[in-house]
Coordinates of C-alpha atoms and ligand atoms in Angstrom, one line a residue:
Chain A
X1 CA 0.0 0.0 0.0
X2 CA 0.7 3.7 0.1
X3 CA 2.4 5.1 2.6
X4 CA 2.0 8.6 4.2
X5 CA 2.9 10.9 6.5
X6 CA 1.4 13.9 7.5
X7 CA 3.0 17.3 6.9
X8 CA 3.5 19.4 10.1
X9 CA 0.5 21.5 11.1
X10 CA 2.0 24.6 10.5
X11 CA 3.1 23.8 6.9
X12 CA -0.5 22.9 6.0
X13 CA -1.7 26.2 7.4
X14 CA 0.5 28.1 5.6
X15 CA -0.8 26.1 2.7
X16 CA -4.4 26.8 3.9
X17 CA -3.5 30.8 4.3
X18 CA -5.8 32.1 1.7
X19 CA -8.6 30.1 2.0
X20 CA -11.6 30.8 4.7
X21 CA -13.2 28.0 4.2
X22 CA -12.2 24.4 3.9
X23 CA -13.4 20.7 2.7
X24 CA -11.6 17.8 3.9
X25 CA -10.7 14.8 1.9
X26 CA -9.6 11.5 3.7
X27 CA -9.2 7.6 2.2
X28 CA -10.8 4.5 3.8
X29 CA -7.9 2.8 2.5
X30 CA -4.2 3.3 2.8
X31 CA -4.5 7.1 4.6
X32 CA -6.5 5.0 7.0
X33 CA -4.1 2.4 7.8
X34 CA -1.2 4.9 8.3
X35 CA -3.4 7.2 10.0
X36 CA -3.6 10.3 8.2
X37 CA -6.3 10.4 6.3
X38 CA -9.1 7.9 8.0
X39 CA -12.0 9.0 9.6
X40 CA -10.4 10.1 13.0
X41 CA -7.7 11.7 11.8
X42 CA -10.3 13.9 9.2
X43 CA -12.8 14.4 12.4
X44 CA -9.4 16.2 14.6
X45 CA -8.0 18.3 11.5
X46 CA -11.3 19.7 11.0
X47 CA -11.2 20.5 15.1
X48 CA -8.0 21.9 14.5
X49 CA -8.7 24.1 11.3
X50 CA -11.7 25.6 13.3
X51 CA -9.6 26.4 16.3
X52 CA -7.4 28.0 13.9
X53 CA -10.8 30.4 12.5
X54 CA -11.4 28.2 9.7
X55 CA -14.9 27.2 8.8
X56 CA -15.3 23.6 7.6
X57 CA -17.6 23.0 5.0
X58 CA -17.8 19.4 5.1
X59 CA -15.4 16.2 5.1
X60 CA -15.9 12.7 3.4
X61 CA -13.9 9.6 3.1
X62 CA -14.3 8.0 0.1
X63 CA -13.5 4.3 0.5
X64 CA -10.8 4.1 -2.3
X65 CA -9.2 7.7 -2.4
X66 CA -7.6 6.9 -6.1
X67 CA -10.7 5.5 -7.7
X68 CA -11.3 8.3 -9.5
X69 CA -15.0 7.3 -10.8
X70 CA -16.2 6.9 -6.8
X71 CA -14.3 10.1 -5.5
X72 CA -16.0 12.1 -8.5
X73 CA -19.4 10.7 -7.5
X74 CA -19.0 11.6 -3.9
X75 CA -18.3 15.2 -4.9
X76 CA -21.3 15.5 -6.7
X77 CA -23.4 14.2 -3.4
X78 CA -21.5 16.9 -1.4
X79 CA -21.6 19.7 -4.5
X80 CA -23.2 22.3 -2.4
X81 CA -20.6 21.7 0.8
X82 CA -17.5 21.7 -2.2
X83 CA -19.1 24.8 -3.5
X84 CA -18.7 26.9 -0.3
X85 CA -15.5 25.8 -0.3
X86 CA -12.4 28.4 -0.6
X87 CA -9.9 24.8 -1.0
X88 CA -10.0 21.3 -0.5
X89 CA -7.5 19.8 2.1
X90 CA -6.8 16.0 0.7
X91 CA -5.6 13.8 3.2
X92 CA -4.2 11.0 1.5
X93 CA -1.4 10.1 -1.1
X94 CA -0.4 12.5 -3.8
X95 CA -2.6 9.9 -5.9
X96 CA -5.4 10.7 -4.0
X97 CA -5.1 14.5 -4.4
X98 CA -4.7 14.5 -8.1
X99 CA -8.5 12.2 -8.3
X100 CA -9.6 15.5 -6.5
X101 CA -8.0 17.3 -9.1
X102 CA -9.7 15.4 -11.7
X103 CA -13.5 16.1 -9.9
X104 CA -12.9 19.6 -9.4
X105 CA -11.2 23.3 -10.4
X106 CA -11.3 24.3 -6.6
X107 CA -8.1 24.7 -5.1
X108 CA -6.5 21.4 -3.9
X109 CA -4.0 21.1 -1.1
X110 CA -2.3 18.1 0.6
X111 CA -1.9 17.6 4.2
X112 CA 0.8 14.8 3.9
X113 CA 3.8 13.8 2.6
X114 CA 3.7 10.2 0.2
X115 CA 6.7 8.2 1.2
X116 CA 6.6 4.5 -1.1
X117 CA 4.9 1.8 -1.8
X118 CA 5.1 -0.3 1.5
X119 CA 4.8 -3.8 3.4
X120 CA 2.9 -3.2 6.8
X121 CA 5.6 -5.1 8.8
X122 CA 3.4 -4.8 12.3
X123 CA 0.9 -2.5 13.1
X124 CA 1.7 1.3 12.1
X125 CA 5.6 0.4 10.3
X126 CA 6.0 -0.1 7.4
X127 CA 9.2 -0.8 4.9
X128 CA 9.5 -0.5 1.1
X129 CA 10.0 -3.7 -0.9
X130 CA 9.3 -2.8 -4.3
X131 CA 9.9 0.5 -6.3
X132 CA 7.5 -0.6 -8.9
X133 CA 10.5 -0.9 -11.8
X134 CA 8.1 -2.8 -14.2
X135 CA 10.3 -5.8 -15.1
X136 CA 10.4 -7.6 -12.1
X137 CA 13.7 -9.4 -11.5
X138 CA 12.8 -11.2 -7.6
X139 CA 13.4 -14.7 -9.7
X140 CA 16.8 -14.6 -9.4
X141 CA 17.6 -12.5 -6.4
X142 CA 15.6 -14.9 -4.2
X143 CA 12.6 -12.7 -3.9
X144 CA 14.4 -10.3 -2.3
X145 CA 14.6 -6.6 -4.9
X146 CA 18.1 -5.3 -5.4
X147 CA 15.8 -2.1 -6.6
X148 CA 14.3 -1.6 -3.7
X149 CA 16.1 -2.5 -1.2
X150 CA 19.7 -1.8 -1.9
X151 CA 20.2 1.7 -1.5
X152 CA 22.0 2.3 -5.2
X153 CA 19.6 -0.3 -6.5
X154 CA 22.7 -1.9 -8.1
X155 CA 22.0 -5.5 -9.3
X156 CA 25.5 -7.8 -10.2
X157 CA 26.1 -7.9 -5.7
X158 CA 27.2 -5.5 -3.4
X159 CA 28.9 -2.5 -3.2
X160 CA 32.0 -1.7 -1.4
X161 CA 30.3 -0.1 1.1
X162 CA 28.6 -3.2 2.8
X163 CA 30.0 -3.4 6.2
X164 CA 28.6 -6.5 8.4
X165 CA 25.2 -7.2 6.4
X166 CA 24.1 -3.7 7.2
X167 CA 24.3 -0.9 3.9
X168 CA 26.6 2.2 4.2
X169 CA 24.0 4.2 4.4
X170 CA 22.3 3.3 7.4
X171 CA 23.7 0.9 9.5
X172 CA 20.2 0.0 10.8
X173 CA 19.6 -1.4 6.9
X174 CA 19.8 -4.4 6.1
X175 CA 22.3 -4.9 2.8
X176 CA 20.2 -6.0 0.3
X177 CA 22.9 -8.0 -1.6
X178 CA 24.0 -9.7 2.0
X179 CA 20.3 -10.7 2.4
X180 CA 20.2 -12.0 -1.4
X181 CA 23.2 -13.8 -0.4
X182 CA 21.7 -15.6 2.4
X183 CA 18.7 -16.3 0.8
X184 CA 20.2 -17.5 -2.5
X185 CA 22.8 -19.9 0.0
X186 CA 19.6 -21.6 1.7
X187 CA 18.0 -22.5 -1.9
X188 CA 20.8 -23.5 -2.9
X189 CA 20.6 -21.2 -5.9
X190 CA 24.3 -19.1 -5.8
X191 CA 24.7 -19.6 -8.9
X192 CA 21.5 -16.6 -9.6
X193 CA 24.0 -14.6 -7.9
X194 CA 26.9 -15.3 -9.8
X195 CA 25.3 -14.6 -13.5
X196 CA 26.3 -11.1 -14.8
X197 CA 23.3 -9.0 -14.9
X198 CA 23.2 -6.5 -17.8
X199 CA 22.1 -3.1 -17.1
X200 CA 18.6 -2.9 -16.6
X201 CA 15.8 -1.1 -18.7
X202 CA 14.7 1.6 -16.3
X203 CA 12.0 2.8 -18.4
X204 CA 10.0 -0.3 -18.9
X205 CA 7.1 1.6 -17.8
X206 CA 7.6 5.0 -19.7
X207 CA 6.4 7.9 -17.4
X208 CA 4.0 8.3 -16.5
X209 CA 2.6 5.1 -16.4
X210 CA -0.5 4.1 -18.2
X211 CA -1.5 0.9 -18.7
X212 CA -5.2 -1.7 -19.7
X213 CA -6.3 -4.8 -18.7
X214 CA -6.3 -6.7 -22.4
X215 CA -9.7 -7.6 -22.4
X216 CA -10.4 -11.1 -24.4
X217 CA -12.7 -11.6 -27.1
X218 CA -16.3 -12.9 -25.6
X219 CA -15.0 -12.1 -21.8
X220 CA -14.1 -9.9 -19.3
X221 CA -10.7 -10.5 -17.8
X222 CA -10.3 -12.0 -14.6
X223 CA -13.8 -13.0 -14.6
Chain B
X1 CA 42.6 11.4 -34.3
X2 CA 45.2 13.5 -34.1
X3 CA 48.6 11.5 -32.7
X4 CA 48.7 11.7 -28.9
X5 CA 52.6 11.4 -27.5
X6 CA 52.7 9.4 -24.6
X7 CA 55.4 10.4 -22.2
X8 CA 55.6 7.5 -20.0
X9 CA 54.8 4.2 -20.6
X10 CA 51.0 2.7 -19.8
X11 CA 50.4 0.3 -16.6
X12 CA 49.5 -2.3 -18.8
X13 CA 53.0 -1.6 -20.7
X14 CA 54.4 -1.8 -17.2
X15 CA 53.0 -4.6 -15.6
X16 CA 53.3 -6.8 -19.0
X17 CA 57.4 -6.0 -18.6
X18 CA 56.8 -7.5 -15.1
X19 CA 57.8 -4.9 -13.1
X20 CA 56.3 -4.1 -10.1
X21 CA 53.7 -1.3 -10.7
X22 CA 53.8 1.8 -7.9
X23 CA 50.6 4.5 -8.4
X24 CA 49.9 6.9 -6.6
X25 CA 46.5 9.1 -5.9
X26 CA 45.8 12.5 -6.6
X27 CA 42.5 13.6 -5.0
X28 CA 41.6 17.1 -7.0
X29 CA 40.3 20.1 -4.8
X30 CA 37.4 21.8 -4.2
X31 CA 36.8 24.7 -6.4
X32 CA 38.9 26.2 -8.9
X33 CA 42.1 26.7 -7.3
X34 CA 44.5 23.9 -8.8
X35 CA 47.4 25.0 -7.5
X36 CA 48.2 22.9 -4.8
X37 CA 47.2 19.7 -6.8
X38 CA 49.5 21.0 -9.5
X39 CA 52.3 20.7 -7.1
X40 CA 51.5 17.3 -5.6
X41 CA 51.5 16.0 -9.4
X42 CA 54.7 17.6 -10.5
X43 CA 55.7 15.4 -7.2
X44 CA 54.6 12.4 -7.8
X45 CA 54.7 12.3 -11.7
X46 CA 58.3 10.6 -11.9
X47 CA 58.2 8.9 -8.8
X48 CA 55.4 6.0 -9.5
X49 CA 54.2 5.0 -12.9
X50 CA 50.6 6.5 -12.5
X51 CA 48.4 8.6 -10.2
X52 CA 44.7 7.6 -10.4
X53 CA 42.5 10.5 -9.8
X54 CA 39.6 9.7 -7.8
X55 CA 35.9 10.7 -9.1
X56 CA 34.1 12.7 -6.4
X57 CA 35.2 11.1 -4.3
X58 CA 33.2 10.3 -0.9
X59 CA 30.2 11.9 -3.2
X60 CA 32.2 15.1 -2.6
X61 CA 32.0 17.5 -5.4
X62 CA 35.0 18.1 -6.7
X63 CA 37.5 19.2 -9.5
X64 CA 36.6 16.8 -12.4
X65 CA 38.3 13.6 -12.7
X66 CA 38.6 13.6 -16.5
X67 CA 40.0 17.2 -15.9
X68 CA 42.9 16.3 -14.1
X69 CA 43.2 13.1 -16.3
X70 CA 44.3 15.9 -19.1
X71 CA 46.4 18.3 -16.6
X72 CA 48.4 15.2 -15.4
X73 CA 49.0 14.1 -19.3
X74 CA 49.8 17.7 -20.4
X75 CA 52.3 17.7 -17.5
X76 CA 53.4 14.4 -18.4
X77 CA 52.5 12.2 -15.9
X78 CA 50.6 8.8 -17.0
X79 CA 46.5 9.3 -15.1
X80 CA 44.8 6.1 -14.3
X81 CA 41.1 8.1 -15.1
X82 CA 38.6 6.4 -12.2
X83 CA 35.1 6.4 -13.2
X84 CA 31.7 6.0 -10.9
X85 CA 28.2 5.2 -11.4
X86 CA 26.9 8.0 -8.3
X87 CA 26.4 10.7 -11.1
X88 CA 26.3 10.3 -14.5
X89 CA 24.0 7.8 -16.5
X90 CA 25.5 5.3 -19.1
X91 CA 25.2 8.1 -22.0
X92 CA 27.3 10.4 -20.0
X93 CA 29.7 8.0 -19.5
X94 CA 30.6 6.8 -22.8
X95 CA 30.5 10.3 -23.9
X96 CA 33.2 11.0 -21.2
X97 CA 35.1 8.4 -22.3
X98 CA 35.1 9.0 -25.5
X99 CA 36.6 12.3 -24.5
X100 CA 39.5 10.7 -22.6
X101 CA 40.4 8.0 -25.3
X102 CA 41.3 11.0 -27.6
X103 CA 43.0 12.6 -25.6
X104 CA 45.1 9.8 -24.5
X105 CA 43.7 8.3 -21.4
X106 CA 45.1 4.9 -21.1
X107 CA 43.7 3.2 -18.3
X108 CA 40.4 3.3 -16.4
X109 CA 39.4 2.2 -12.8
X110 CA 35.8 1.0 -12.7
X111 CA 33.9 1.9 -9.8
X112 CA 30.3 1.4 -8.2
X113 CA 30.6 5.2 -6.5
X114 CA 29.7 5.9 -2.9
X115 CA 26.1 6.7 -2.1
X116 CA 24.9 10.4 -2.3
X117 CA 24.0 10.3 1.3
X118 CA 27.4 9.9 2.8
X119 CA 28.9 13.0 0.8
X120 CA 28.2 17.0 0.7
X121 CA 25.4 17.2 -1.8
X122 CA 22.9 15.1 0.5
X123 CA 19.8 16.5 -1.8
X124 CA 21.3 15.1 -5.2
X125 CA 19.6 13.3 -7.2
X126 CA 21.6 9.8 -7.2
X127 CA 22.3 7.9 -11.0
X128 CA 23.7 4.3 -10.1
X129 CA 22.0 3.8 -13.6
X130 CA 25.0 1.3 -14.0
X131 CA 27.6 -0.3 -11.3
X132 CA 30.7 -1.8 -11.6
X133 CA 30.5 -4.8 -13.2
X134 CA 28.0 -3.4 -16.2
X135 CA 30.6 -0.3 -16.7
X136 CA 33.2 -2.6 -17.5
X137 CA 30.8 -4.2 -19.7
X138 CA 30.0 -0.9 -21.2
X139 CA 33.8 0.1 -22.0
X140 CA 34.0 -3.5 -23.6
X141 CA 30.7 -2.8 -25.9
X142 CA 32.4 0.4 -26.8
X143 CA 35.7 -1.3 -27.5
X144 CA 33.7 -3.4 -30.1
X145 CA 32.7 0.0 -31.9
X146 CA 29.4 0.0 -30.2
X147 CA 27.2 2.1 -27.4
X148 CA 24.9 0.8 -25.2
X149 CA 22.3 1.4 -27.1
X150 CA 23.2 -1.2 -29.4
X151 CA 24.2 1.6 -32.3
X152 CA 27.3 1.7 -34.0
X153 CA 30.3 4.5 -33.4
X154 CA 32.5 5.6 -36.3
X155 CA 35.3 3.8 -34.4
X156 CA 36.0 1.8 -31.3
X157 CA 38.1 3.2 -27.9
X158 CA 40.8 0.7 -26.4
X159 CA 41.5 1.1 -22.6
X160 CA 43.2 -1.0 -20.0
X161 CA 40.4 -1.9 -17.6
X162 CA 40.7 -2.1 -13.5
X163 CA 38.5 -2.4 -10.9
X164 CA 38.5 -2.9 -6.9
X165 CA 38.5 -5.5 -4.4
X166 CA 38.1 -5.6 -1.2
X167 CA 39.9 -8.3 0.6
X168 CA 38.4 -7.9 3.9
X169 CA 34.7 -7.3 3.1
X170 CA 32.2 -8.8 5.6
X171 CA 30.8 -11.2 4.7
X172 CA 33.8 -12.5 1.9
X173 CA 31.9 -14.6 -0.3
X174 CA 29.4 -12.0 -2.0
X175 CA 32.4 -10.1 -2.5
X176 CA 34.7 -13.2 -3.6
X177 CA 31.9 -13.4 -6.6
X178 CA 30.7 -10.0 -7.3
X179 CA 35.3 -10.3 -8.1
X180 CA 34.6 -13.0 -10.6
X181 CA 31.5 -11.1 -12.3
X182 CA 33.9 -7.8 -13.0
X183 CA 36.9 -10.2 -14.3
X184 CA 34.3 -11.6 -16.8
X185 CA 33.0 -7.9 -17.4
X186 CA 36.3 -7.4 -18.6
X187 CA 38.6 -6.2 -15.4
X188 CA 42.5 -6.8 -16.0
X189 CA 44.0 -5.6 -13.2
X190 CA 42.6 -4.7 -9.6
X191 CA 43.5 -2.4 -6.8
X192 CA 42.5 -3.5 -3.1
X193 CA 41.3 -1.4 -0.5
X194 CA 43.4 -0.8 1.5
X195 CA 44.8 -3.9 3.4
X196 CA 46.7 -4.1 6.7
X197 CA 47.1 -7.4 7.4
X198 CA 49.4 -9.2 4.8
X199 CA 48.7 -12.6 5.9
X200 CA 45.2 -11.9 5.4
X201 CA 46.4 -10.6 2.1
X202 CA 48.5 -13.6 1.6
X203 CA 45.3 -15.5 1.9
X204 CA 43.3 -13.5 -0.5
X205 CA 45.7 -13.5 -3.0
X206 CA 46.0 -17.4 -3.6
X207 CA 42.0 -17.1 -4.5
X208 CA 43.2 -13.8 -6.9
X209 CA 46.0 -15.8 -8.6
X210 CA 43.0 -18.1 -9.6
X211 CA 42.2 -15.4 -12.5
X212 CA 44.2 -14.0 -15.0
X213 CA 44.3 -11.0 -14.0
X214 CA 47.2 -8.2 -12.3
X215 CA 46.5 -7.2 -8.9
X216 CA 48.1 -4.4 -7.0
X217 CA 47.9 -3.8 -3.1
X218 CA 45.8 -0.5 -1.8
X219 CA 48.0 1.1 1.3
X220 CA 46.6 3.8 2.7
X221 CA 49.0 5.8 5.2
X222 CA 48.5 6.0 8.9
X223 CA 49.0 9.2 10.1
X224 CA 47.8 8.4 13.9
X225 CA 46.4 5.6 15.8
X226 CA 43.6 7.2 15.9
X227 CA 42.9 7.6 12.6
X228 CA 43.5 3.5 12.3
X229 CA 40.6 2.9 15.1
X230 CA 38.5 5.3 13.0
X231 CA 39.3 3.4 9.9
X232 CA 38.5 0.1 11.5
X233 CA 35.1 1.0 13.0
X234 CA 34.0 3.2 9.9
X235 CA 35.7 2.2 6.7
X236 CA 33.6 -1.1 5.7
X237 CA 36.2 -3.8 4.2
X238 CA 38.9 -2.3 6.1
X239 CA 41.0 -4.1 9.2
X240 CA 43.8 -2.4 10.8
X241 CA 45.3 -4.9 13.2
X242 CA 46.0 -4.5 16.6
X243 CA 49.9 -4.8 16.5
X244 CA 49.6 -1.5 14.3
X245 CA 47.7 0.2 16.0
X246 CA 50.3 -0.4 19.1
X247 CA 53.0 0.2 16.7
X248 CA 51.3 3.9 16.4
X249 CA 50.2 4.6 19.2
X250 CA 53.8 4.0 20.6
X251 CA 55.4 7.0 18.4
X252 CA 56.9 9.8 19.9
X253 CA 55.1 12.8 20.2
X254 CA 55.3 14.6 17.1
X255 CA 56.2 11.2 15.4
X256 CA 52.9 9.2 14.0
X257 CA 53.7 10.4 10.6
X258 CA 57.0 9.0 10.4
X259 CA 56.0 5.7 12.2
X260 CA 53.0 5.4 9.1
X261 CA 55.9 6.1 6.9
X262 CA 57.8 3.1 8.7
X263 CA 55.1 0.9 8.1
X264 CA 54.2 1.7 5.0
X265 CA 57.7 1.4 3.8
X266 CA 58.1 -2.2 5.4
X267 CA 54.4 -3.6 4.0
X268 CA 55.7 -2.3 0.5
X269 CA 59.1 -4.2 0.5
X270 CA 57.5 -7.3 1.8
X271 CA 54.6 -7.5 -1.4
X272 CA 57.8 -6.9 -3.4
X273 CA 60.1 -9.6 -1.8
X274 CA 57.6 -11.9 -1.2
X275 CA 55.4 -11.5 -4.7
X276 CA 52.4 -11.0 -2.8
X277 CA 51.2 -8.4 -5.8
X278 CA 52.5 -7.0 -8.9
X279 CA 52.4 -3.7 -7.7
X280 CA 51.1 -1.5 -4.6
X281 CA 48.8 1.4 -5.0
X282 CA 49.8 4.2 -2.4
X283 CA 47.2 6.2 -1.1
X284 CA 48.6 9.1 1.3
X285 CA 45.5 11.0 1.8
X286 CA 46.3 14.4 2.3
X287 CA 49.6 13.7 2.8
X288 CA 51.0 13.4 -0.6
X289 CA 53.8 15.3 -0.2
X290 CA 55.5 12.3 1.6
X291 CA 54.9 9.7 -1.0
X292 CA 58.7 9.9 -2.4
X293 CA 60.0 9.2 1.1
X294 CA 58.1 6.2 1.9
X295 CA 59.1 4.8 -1.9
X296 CA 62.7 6.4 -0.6
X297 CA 62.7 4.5 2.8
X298 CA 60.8 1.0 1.0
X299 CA 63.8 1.1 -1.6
X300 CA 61.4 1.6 -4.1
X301 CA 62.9 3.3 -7.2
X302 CA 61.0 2.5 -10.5
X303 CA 63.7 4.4 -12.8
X304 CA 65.4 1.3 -11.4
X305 CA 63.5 -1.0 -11.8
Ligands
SF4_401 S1 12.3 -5.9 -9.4 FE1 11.8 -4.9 -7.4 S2 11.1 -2.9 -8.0 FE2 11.0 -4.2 -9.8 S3 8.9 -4.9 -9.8 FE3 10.2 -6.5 -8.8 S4 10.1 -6.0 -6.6 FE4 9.3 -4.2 -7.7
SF4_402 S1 25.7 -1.7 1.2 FE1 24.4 -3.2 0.2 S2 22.3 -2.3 0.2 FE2 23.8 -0.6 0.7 S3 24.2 0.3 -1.3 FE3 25.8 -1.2 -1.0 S4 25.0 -3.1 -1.9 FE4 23.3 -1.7 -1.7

């Protein structure tokens, strides 16, 4: 999922300075699971824009905050709340503001920060495993991603810099090679590690991405 | 191409005669002022075979490397032109070497690059499009007459290709293999980090002689003890043993330098008289100025040689 993290209070203030009035846009989905854009966390910014003179014109969390068909039809049931509206605070990823863009012209501004894509490793942390490269390579690096998770994203092993399984740049980070390593070692599979890998094709996807589910003659896909 | 003169021979013409290969390290400056470098190049130039010139280095912007590849040629030194992946994409690269083949750069050192993090530009945007092992690859596609891109030059570039090693990486096998991946990309010769421990080194070097390849040893000069407890906590792949740390930390006052000196002097004429390497690579960081007296005091003399 998405992560987020909200932007301090005063920044989004400050982003808020010309507007009077305000409508608040959370997510049922990821926002809600890292907290900063579910239903409690909409309910308190709103408390905290009115003690700040703001007037709150309404909130709503759509359940998918990136479906941009559902977040335009729950616009059009809150049109008159939107109208009064000087801006729109979104709070959820930079996806989710941009499917407000798409529903309105109002001003759109986002309260937080979108960090990666990211595995919920226990309740409220969360890491990034895959940077979403579009030509997957976890078959021969033990399903662990070199992309992701090695800090130059380097793929024929690792770098100088690997100092006692941890990465140079953070020695609370796993190396992603040394982890490869050990994973490759326990399948038995070394020999993944030692095949050259050729530079890889970074624009796979070209940005920004686009892309269609083929649909099959006489069927839906998937169905 | 116009004819390039080559004042001193290559490393490659060097270590093929079997002599033992000395290089040095010129590390350019920050901002324009060339001065100083100047004068540790005009130092060095006739005292070791070649002088790599590290690539902003520590992701420290820097003087160019390519640059001082030139100033060292026009001076008439022989630069060993190092090369990282932190900050420039493969079409930057082969354009840059391009650019040093023409005008005469012999031989290039192949590096990964340190991470945009650790150095002085901590918003940059990092490249690490390629690493090591796929820019040797890339020198070798251009020495077939080709880019990357699979499209043909109006010519081909010829370079004697190193890379690096690191003999006391933790853990050794990742590193033992990611070795054999940049001697298949093409490596011919190889510096180490810098090593302390020779039997260590012994060690590593009967899984080395494996490969047909050259090899010469990285020594980087103590200047304190303190500086060789830094390097053994911080500097990954790097072991300072114990004894030298002693050995340092019982110098007169006043006398660290000249006890790293001691040291260095006596690891270089042990490789030598004991063939542990075909050559040491001397790295005096900061302290170039005494690189002719340790070759002086390790009766090291490559006019003689
Ligand atoms: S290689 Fe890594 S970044 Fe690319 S799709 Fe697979 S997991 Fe994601
Ligand atoms: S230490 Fe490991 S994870 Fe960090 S950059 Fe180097 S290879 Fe990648």
């Amino acid at each position: 999922m998405i992560i987020t993290n909200q932007k301090p209070f005063e920044t989004i203030l400050k982003e808020l300075e010309d507007a009077k009035s305000v409508f608040l846009v959370g997510c049922g989905d990821c926002a809600t699971l890292c907290e900063t854009g579910g239903t409690d966390q909409v309910a308190e910014m709103a408390e905290k824009l009115k003690a700040e003179g703001k007037l709150i014109t309404g909130m709503i969390v759509p359940d998918v905050g990136c479906h941009e068909l559902d977040v335009k039809k729950e616009f059009r049931v809150h049109k008159d709340e939107l109208e009064k509206a000087d801006a729109l605070l979104v709070m959820s990823c930079g996806a989710g503001c941009q499917a407000a863009r798409s529903a309105t012209d109002k001003p759109i501004m986002p309260s937080n920060d979108t960090l990666f894509l990211g595995n919920i490793m226990r309740y409220g942390q969360f890491e990034e495993k895959c940077r979403l490269c579009g030509d997957c390579l976890l078959d021969v690096t033990g399903a662990i991603c070199p992309v992701a998770r090695c800090h130059k994203g380097i793929l024929n092993g690792p770098c100088g810099g690997t100092n006692e399984g941890k990465c140079e740049v953070d020695p609370e980070k796993d190396c992603a090679w040394t982890l490869i390593y050990q994973q490759l070692e326990k399948e038995g599979k070394l020999d993944k590690m030692r095949e050259y890998r050729p530079p890889k094709n970074w624009n796979a996807v070209l940005k920004p991405g686009r892309h269609a589910i083929e649909r099959k003659k006489g069927g839906e896909a998937n169905e | 191409m116009s004819e390039i003169k080559h004042v001193k021979p290559s490393i490659q013409e060097v270590l093929e005669s079997g002599k033992f290969l000395v290089t040095g390290e010129i590390g350019p400056p920050k901002g324009p002022d060339i001065a100083e470098m100047t004068e540790h190049i005009e130092l060095l130039k006739d005292k070791v075979h070649a002088m790599n010139i590290t690539d902003n280095q520590s992701s420290v912007m820097r003087y160019p490397s390519i640059g001082t590849a030139l100033l060292i040629k026009e001076m008439g030194g022989e630069p060993i032109l190092q090369v990282t992946c932190r900050d420039r994409n493969r079409m930057a690269i082969e354009a840059d070497l391009l650019f040093a083949y023409t005008r005469g750069v012999r031989s290039v050192l192949c590096l990964t690059g340190d991470s945009i993090p650790v150095g002085d530009h901590k918003d940059a945007k990092s490249v690490f499009d390629l690493e090591s092992a796929q820019l040797l690859n890339l020198i070798r596609t251009m020495e077939d007459g080709k880019d990357t891109g699979g499209n043909e030059m109006n010519g081909s570039v010829s370079f004697f290709k190193g890379a690096i090693v690191t003999p006391e990486a933790d853990p050794l096998e990742p590193q033992l293999m990611k070795f054999k991946k940049k001697v298949d990309a093409g490596a011919q010769w190889f510096q180490t980090q810098a090593i302390y421990d020779m039997d260590h080194f012994a060690k590593f070097m009967k899984v080395a002689r494996e490969y047909d390849i050259k090899l010469q040893a990285g020594l980087v000069l103590l200047v304190s003890a303190g500086m060789a407890k830094y390097m053994n906590a911080n500097v990954p792949g790097v072991m300072v043993p114990q004894d030298l740390i002693d050995e340092m930390a019982s110098a007169e006052k006043g006398k660290a330098l000249d006890t790293g000196i001691k040291i260095m002097a006596r690891q270089i004429r042990q490789i030598r008289e004991e063939g542990l390497a075909d050559g040491v690579h001397i790295m005096a960081i900061g302290k170039e100025g005494v690189v002719p007296r340790i070759l002086e005091e390790a009766e090291l003399d490559i006019s003689a040689l």
